XYZ file of C-alpha atoms in Angstrom:
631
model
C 31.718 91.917 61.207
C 33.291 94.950 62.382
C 34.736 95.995 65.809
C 33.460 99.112 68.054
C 34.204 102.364 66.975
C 37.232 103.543 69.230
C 36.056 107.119 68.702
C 32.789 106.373 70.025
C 33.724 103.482 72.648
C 36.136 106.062 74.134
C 34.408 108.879 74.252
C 31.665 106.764 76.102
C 33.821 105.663 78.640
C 35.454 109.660 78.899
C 31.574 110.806 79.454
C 30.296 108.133 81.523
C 30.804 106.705 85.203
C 31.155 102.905 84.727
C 34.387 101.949 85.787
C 36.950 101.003 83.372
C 40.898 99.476 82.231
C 42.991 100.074 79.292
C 46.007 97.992 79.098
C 48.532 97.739 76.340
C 50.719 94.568 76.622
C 51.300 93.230 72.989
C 52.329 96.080 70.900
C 49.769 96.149 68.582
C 46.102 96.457 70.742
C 44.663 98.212 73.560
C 42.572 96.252 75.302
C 39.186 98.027 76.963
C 37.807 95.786 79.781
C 34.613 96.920 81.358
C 32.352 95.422 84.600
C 31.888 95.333 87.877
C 33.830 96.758 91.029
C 34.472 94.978 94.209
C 36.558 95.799 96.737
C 37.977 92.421 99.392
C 40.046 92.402 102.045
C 42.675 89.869 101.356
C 43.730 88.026 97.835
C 41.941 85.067 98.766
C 38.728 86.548 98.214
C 39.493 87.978 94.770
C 36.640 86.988 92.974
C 37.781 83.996 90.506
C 34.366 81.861 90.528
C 31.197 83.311 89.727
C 28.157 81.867 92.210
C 26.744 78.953 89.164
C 30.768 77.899 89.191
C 31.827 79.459 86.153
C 35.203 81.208 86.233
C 35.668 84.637 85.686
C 38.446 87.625 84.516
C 39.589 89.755 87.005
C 41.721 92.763 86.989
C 43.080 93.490 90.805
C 44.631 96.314 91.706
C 47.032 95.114 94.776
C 47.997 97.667 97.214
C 51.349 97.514 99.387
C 49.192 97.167 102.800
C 48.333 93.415 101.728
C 51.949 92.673 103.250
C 49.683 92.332 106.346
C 48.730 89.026 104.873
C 52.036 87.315 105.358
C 52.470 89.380 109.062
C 54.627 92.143 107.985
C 54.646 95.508 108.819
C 53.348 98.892 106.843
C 51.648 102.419 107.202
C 47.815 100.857 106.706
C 45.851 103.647 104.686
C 43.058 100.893 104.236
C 43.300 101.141 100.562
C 41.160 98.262 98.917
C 42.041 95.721 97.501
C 40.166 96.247 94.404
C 38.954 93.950 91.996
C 37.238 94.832 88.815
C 35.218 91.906 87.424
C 35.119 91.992 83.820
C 32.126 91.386 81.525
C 33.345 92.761 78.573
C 36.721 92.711 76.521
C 37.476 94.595 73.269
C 40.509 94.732 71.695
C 41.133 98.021 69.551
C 44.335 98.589 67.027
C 46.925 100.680 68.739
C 47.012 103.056 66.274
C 43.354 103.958 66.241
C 42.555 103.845 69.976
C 45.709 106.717 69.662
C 43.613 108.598 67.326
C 40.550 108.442 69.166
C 42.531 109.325 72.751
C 42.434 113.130 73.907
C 45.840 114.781 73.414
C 45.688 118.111 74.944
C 48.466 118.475 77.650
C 46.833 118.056 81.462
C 48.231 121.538 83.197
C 49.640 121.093 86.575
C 49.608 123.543 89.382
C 51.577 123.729 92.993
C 53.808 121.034 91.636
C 56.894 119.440 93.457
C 58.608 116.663 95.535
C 56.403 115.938 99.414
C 59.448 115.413 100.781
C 62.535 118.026 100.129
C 65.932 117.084 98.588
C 67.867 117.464 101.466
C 65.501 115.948 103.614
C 65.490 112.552 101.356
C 69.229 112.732 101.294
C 69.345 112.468 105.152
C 67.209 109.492 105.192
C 69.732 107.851 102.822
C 72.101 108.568 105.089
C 70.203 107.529 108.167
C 69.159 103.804 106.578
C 72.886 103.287 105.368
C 74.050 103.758 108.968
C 70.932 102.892 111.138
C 69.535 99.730 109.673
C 72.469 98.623 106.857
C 75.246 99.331 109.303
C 73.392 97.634 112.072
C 72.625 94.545 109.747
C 68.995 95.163 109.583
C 69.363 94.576 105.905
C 71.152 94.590 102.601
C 69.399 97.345 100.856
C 65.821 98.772 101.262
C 63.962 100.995 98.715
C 62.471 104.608 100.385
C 60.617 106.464 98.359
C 59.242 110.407 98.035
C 56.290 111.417 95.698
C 55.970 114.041 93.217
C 52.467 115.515 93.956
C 50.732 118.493 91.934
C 46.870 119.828 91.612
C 45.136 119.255 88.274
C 42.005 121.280 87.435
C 40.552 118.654 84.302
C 38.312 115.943 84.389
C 39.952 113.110 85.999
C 38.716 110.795 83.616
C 39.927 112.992 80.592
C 43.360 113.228 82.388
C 43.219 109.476 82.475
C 42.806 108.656 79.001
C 45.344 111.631 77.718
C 47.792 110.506 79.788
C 47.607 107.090 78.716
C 47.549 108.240 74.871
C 50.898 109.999 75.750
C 52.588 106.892 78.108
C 51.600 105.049 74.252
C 53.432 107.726 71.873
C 56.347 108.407 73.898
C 57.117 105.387 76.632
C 59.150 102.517 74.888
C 59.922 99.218 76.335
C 56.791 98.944 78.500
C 55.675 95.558 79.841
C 52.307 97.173 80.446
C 50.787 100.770 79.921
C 47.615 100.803 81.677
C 44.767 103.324 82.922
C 42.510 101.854 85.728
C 39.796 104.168 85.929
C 37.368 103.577 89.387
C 35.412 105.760 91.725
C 37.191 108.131 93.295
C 40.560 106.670 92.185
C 42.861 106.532 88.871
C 45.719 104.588 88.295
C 47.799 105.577 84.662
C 51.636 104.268 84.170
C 53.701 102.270 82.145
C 55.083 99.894 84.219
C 58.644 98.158 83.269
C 58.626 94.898 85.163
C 56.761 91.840 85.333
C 56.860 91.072 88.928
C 55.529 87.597 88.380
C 53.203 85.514 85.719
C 51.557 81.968 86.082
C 51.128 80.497 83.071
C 50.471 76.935 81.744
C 52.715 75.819 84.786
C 55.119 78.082 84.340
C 56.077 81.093 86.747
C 58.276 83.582 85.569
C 59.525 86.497 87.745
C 61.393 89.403 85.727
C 64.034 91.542 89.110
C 64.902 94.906 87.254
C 67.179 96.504 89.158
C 70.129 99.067 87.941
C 69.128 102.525 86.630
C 70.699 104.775 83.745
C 69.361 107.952 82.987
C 70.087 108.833 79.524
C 72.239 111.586 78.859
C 71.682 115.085 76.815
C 71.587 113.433 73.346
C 70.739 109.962 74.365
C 71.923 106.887 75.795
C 75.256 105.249 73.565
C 77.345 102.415 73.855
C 80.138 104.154 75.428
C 77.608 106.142 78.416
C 75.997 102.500 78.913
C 79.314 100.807 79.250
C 80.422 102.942 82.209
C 76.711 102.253 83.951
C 77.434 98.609 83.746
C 80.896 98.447 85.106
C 79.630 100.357 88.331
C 80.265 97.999 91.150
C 77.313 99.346 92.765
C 74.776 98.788 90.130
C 75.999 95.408 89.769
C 75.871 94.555 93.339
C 72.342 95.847 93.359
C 71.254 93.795 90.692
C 72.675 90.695 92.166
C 71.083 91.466 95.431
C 67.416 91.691 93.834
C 67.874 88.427 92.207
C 68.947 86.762 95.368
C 65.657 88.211 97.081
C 63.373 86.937 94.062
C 64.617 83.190 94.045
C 63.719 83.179 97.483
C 59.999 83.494 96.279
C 60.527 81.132 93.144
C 61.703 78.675 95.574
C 58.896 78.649 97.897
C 56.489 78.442 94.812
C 57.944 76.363 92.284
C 58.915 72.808 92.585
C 62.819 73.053 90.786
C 63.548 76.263 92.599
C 63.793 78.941 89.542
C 66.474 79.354 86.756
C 67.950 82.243 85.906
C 68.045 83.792 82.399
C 70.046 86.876 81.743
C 71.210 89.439 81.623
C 69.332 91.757 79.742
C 68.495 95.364 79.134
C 65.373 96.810 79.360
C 65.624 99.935 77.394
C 63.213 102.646 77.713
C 62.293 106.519 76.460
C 64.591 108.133 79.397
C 65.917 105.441 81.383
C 67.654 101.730 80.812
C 67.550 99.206 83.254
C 69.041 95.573 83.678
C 67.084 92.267 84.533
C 66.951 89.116 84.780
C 64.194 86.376 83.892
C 63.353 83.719 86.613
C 61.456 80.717 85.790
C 60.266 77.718 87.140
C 57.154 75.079 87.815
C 54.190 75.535 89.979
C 50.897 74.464 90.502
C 49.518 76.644 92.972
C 46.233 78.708 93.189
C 47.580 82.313 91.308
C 46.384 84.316 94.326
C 48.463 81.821 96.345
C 51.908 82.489 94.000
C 50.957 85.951 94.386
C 50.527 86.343 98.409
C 54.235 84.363 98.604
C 55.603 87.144 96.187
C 54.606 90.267 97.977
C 56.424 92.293 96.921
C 59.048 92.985 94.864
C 62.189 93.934 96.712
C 63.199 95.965 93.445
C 60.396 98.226 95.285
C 60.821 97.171 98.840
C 64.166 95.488 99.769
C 65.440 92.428 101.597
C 65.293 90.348 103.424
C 61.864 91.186 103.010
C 59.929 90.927 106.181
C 62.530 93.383 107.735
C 62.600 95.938 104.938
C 58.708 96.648 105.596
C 59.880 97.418 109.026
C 62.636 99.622 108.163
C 59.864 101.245 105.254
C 57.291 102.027 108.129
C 60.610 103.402 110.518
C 61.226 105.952 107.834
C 58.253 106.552 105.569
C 55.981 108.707 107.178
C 52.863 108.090 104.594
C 51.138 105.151 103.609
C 51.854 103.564 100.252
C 48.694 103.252 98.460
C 49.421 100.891 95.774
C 52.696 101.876 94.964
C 54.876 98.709 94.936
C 52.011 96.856 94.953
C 50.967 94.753 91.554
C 48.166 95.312 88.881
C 46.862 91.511 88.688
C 45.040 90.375 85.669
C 43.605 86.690 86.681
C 42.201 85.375 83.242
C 40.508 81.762 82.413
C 42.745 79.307 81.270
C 40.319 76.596 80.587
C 42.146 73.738 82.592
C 40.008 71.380 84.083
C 42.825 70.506 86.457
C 44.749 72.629 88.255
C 44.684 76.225 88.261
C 41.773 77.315 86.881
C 43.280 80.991 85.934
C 46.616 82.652 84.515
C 48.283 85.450 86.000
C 49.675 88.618 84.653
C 50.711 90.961 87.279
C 53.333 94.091 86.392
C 54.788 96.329 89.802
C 52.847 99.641 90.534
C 56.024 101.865 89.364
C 56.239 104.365 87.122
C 52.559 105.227 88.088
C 50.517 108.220 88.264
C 47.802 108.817 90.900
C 44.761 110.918 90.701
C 42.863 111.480 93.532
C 40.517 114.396 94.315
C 42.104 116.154 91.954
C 45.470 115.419 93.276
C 48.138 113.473 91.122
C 50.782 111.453 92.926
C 54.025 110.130 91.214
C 55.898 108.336 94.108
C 59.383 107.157 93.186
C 62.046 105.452 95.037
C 65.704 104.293 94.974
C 67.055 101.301 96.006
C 69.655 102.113 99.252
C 72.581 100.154 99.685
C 76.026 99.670 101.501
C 77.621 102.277 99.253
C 75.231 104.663 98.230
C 75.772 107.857 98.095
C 72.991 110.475 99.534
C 72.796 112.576 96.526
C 72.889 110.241 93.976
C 69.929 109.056 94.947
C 68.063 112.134 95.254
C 69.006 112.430 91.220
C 67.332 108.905 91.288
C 64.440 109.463 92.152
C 64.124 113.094 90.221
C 64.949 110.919 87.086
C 62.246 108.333 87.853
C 59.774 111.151 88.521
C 60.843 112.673 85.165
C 60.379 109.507 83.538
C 56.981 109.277 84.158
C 55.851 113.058 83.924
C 57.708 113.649 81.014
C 56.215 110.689 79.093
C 52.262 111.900 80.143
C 53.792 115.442 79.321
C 53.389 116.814 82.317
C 56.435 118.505 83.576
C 56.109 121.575 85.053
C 57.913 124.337 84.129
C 59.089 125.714 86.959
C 59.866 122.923 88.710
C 63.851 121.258 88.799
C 63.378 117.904 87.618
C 66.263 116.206 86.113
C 66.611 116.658 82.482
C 65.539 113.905 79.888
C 67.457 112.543 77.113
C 67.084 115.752 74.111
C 64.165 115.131 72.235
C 63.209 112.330 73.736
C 59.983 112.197 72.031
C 61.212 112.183 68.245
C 59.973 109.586 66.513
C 62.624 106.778 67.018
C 65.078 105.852 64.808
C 66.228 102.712 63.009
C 69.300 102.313 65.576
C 70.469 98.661 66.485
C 69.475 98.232 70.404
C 72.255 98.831 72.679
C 72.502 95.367 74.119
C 73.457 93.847 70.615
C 76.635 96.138 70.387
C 79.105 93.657 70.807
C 81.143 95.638 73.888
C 77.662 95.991 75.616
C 76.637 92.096 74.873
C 79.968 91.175 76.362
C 80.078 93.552 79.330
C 76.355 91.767 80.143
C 77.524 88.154 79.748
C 80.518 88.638 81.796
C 78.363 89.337 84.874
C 77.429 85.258 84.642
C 80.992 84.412 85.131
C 80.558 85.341 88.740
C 77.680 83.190 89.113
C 76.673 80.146 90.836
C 75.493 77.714 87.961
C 73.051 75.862 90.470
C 70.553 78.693 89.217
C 71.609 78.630 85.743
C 70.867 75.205 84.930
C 67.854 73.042 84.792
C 67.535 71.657 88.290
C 64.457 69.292 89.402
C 65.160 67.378 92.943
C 64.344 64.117 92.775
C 65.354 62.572 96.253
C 68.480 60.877 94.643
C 71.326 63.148 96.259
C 74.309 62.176 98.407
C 71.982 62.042 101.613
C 69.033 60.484 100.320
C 66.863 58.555 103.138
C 67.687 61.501 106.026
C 65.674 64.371 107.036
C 66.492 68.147 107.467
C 64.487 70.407 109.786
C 65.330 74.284 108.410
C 65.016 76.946 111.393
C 63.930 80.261 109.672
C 65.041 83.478 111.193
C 62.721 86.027 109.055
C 65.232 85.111 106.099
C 63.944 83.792 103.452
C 66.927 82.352 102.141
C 66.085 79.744 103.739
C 63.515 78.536 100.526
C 66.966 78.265 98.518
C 68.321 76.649 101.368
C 65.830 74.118 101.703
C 65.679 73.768 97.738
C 69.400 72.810 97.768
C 69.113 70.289 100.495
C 65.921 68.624 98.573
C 68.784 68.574 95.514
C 71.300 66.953 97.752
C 68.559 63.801 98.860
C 67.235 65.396 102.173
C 63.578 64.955 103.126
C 63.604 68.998 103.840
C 61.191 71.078 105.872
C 61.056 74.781 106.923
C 59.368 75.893 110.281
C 59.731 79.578 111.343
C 61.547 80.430 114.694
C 58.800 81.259 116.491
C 56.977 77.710 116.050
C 60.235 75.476 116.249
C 59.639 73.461 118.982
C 61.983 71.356 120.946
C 60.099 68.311 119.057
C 60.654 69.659 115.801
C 64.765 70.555 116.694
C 64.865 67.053 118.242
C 63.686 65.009 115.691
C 65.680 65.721 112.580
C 68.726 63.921 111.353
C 70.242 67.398 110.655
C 68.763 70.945 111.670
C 69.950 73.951 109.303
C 69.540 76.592 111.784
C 69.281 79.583 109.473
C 69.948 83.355 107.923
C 68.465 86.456 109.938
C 68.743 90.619 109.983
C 69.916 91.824 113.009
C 72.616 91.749 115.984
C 73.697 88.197 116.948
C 74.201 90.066 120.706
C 70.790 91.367 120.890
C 68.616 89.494 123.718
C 64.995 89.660 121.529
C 62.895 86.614 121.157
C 63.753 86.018 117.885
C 67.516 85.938 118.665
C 67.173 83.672 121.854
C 64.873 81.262 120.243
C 68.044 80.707 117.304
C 70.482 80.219 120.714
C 68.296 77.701 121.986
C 67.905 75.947 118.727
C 71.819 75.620 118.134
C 72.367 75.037 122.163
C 69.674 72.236 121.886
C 71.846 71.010 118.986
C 75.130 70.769 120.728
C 74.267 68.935 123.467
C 72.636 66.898 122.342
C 75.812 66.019 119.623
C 73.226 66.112 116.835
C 74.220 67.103 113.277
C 74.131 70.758 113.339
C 74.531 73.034 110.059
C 74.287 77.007 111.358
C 74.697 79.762 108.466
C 74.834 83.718 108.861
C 73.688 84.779 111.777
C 73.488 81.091 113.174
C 77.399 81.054 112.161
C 77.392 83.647 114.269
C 75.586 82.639 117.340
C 77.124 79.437 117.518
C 81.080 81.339 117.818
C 79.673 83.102 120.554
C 78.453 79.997 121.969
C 82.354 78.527 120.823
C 84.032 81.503 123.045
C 84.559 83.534 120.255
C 84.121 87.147 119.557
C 81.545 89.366 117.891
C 82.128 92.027 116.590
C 80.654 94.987 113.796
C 82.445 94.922 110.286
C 84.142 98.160 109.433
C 81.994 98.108 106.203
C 78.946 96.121 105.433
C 79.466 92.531 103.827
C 75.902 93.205 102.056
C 75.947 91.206 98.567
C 79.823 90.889 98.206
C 81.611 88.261 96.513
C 84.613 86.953 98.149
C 86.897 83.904 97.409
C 87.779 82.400 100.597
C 89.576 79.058 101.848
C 87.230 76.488 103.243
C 89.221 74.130 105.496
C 91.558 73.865 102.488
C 89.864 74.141 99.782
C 89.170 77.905 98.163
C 85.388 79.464 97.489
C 83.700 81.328 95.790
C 80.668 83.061 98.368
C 78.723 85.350 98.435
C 78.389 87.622 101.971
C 75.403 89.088 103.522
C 76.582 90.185 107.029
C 77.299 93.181 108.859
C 78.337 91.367 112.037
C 81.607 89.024 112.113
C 83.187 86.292 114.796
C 86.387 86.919 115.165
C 89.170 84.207 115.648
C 90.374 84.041 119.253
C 92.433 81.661 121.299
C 89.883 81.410 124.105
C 87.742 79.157 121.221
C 86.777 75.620 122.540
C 88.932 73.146 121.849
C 88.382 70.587 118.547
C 87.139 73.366 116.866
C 88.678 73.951 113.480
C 88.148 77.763 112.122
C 88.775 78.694 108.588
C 89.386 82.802 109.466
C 90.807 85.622 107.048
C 95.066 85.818 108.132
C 94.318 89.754 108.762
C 91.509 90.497 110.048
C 90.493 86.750 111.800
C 86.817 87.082 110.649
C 85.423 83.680 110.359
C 84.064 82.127 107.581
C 83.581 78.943 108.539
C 83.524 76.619 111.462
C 83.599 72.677 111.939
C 83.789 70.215 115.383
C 82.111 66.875 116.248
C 78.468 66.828 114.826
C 78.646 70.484 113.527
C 79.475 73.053 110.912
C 78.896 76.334 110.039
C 79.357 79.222 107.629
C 78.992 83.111 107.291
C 78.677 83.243 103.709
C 75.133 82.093 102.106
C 76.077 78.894 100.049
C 72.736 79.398 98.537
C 73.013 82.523 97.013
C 73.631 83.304 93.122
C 76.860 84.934 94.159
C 78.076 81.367 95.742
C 79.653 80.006 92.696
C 81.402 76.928 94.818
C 78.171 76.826 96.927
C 76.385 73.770 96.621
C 80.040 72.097 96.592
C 80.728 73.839 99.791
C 77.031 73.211 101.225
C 77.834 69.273 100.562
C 81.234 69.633 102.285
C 79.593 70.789 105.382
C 77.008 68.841 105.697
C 79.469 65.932 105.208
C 81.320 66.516 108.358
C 78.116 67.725 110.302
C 76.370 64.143 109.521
């Protein structure tokens, strides 16, 4: 028995009005799913279970304004949530849906960036000293869009441009065309932001961006890419923001795998795989992971503020997820597996409007301009690959010929210079995340309690992950619901990570000074990190004061009450070492500059650096130290 006839299915859906997806994930088959539309208003009403009981395949199209779901912040447009319930699936060879596909080029008119050069490049600016420099954050993603008319068929633009993301995008996780009324979605998106699977999560942080040169990318261009501090730093920093969301949805925490390149047409990147267990509902694991903070930035709650402070326009679905839910057959546990790729690298028609919105990732060090060539390379990416450039329009070049068919050349990241400069990265890593780790309530401080205070930082999931590996009965309550109850009755309160000024008099910060107050004097074990650490040397007698430059995902080896560290820094505020500090305090400072990094007396400890991060390679050694002398 023989398939559909692509010509024929195609054309069909090119003439019709059903709504329809075409997703290429394998390689080797586009997939046509056809059905129903219906739009809900929040993930947990994504349509999974038909009315007899019977579960179905979905394909969700997640928009950014679901961060409302977990209380966060964004420019609401009120665009759906929308859910097309499939009926029908048919798989067609890659090389004959091609065939079938129209291939005349779309024609754009009155194309060009929404937002001016100059005018992105002082936004950079203002976000590097407004919200980094005031320790709002370590790096947040802005973005501009590319926008243009097009006079064709939308659905006809659809399907050619998703014939060309096929012949000339490379290294795709998915290339997809969601066709719907009133609304198209085409792109080829590079990441898998997160996938459920027989138990299994696995979250894939892409972060780092090299354009390829005139001529292409080599060993020797890709070489001085990967020794840039910056790109590095950025990468790290991603990671960090992702195994916060493993660890609130997987049981052992995530484990990192990695580096590796993701090579593409006009652009490499460099990611990391994350894995762990789960057993959660999918649209659960999904609502923790909103959104990616390759797209968005961290900590997460406060880089949707800082997006709505300087984004003037809604999202839509950029940054966002395309969610395939599909029947797994389990008659325990989840009933569905998850596939769900980031909304980059997207093109949006709209009443005959296209949209290409691109971002870059902003942090301590990055310069203005360079990220203006950013995003002109991301925006090339995509509209050279649907071949839609303009003419007349200055959008960074493209690698030459970028759409010859490819050649038999080895991949970059098996040159042995590249493989090398990749592995290296590990070295600085902490191997807590690289190694199988499963708590089992057998640690050093097995039989006590911990009570974590969050401070809209989720580091505090890695936090509480570590102290489940260390034998404490762990539990996280956010600031705003700590109550003098929960503070009172734990054998040891980690009173946690935050953005923000340790001076500032807002709920958030007062409710963190009564917590570690409460703490002291009451001489209860007390373990206060970040902007705790900081909050408790003011409440010590010592001084607080801005850094001269932003401690935002750098590495430093510093001495712990005698014994050196490895830690990774996330603060823009410091206490400073002063002899008006109580007395029986010990303070491990830097000799120069007397920032603090640490801080121990009867009953408590403390830290500036974040023990949990992957850039802590003495931190769960450190972390055990502390809460040594604190118990």
């Amino acid at each position: 028995m023989t398939g559909p006839d692509p010509s024929t299915l195609l054309a069909d859906l090119a003439a019709g009005s059903a709504p329809f997806a075409l997703i290429a994930r394998d390689g080797e088959s586009v997939e046509v799913l056809t059905g129903d539309v219906v739009d809900v208003e929040l993930l947990a009403d994504i349509p999974l279970i038909d009315a007899s009981g019977a579960p179905r395949e979905v394909l969700a199209l997640v928009p950014y304004r679901q961060v409302r779901e977990r209380g966060f912040v964004c420019h609401d447009d009120g665009a759906p949530l929308r859910c097309l319930v499939i009926d029908e699936r048919v798989a067609l060879p890659r090389a004959e849906a091609m065939a079938a596909l129209p291939s005349s080029p779309v024609p754009l008119d009155d194309a060009g960036f929404d937002l001016a050069d100059e005018d992105y490049a002082d936004i950079v600016r203002r976000v590097i000293a407004d919200e980094i420099g005031r320790g709002e954050g370590a790096n947040f993603v802005i973005r501009r869009d590319f926008v243009a008319g097009v006079d064709v068929d939308p659905r006809v633009a659809a399907l050619t441009w998703f014939r060309a993301l096929l012949e000339h995008e490379k290294g795709a996780y998915w290339t997809f065309a969601v066709v719907t009324e009133g609304h198209i979605a085409v792109g080829a998106s590079p990441e898998a932001h997160v996938s459920a699977k027989d138990g299994i999560v696995t979250m894939n942080p892409i972060s780092g961006t090299f354009r390829h040169p005139a001529g292409g990318a080599t060993a020797e261009t890709l070489a001085e890419f990967l020794r840039s501090t910056k790109e590095t730093e950025e990468l790290f920093m991603v990671v960090d923001e992702e195994l916060k969301m493993m660890s609130a949805v997987c049981s052992d925490g995530g484990r990192i795998t990695g580096p590796h390149l993701k090579e593409m047409s006009r652009l490499t990147h460099t990611e990391y795989m994350l894995r762990g267990r789960s057993d959660l509902d999918p649209r659960d694991i999904l609502r923790e992971t909103m959104f990616a903070p390759t797209v968005t930035g961290s900590p997460m709650q406060n880089a949707c503020t800082v997006i709505a402070r300087h984004e003037t326009t809604p999202r839509g679905y950029y940054s966002g997820v395309a969610a395939l839910f599909t029947p797994n057959g389990n008659a325990e546990g989840p009933t569905h597996d998850l596939d769900a790729p980031i909304l980059i690298r997207t093109a949006y028609l709209v009443d005959g409007r296209l949209r290409v919105p691109v971002g870059a990732t902003l942090v301590r060090h990055s310069d203005p301009y360079g990220e203006v060539g950013e995003t002109h390379g991301k925006a090339a990416g995509v509209l050279g690959a649907i071949g839609a450039i303009p003419r007349d329009v200055p959008v960074a070049p493209a690698a030459a010929d970028p759409d010859a068919p490819a050649t038999a050349r080895r991949p970059l990241a098996e040159d042995p210079a590249i493989a090398e400069l990749l592995a290296s990265r590990n070295e600085r890593l902490a191997p807590f995340w690289m190694n199988p780790q499963d708590p089992d309530g057998s640690g050093p401080f097995a039989g006590r309690t911990a009570l974590v205070v969050d401070a809209e930082d989720r580091f505090t999931t890695m936090l509480a992950h570590q102290l489940r590996h260390l034998g404490l009965d762990t539990r996280i309550v956010h600031w705003s619901e700590a109550s003098d109850a929960d503070v009172d009755g734990a054998d040891l309160v980690v009173s946690g990570p935050g953005p923000g000024d340790p001076r500032d008099d807002s709920a958030r910060m007062s409710a963190m000074r009564h917590v570690v107050s409460r703490r002291l004097t009451n001489d209860a074990p007390l373990l206060a990190v970040c902007l705790s650490h900081q909050i408790l040397a003011d409440r010590l007698g010592l001084d607080l004061a801005p850094l001269a430059q932003p401690h935002q995902g750098l590495q430093k080896s510093v001495d712990v009450f005698g014994e050196p560290a490895s830690i990774g820094f996330y603060n823009t505020f410091t206490a400073r070492a002063t002899d008006a500090a109580a007395p029986g305090v010990d303070i491990a400072a830097d000799a120069e500059t007397g920032d603090v990094y640490a801080l121990r007396g009867p009953g408590f400890a403390s830290v500036q650096g974040h023990l949990e991060s992957i850039l802590s390679r003495d931190g769960m050694r450190t972390l055990e130290r502390l809460i040594a002398h604190a118990l």
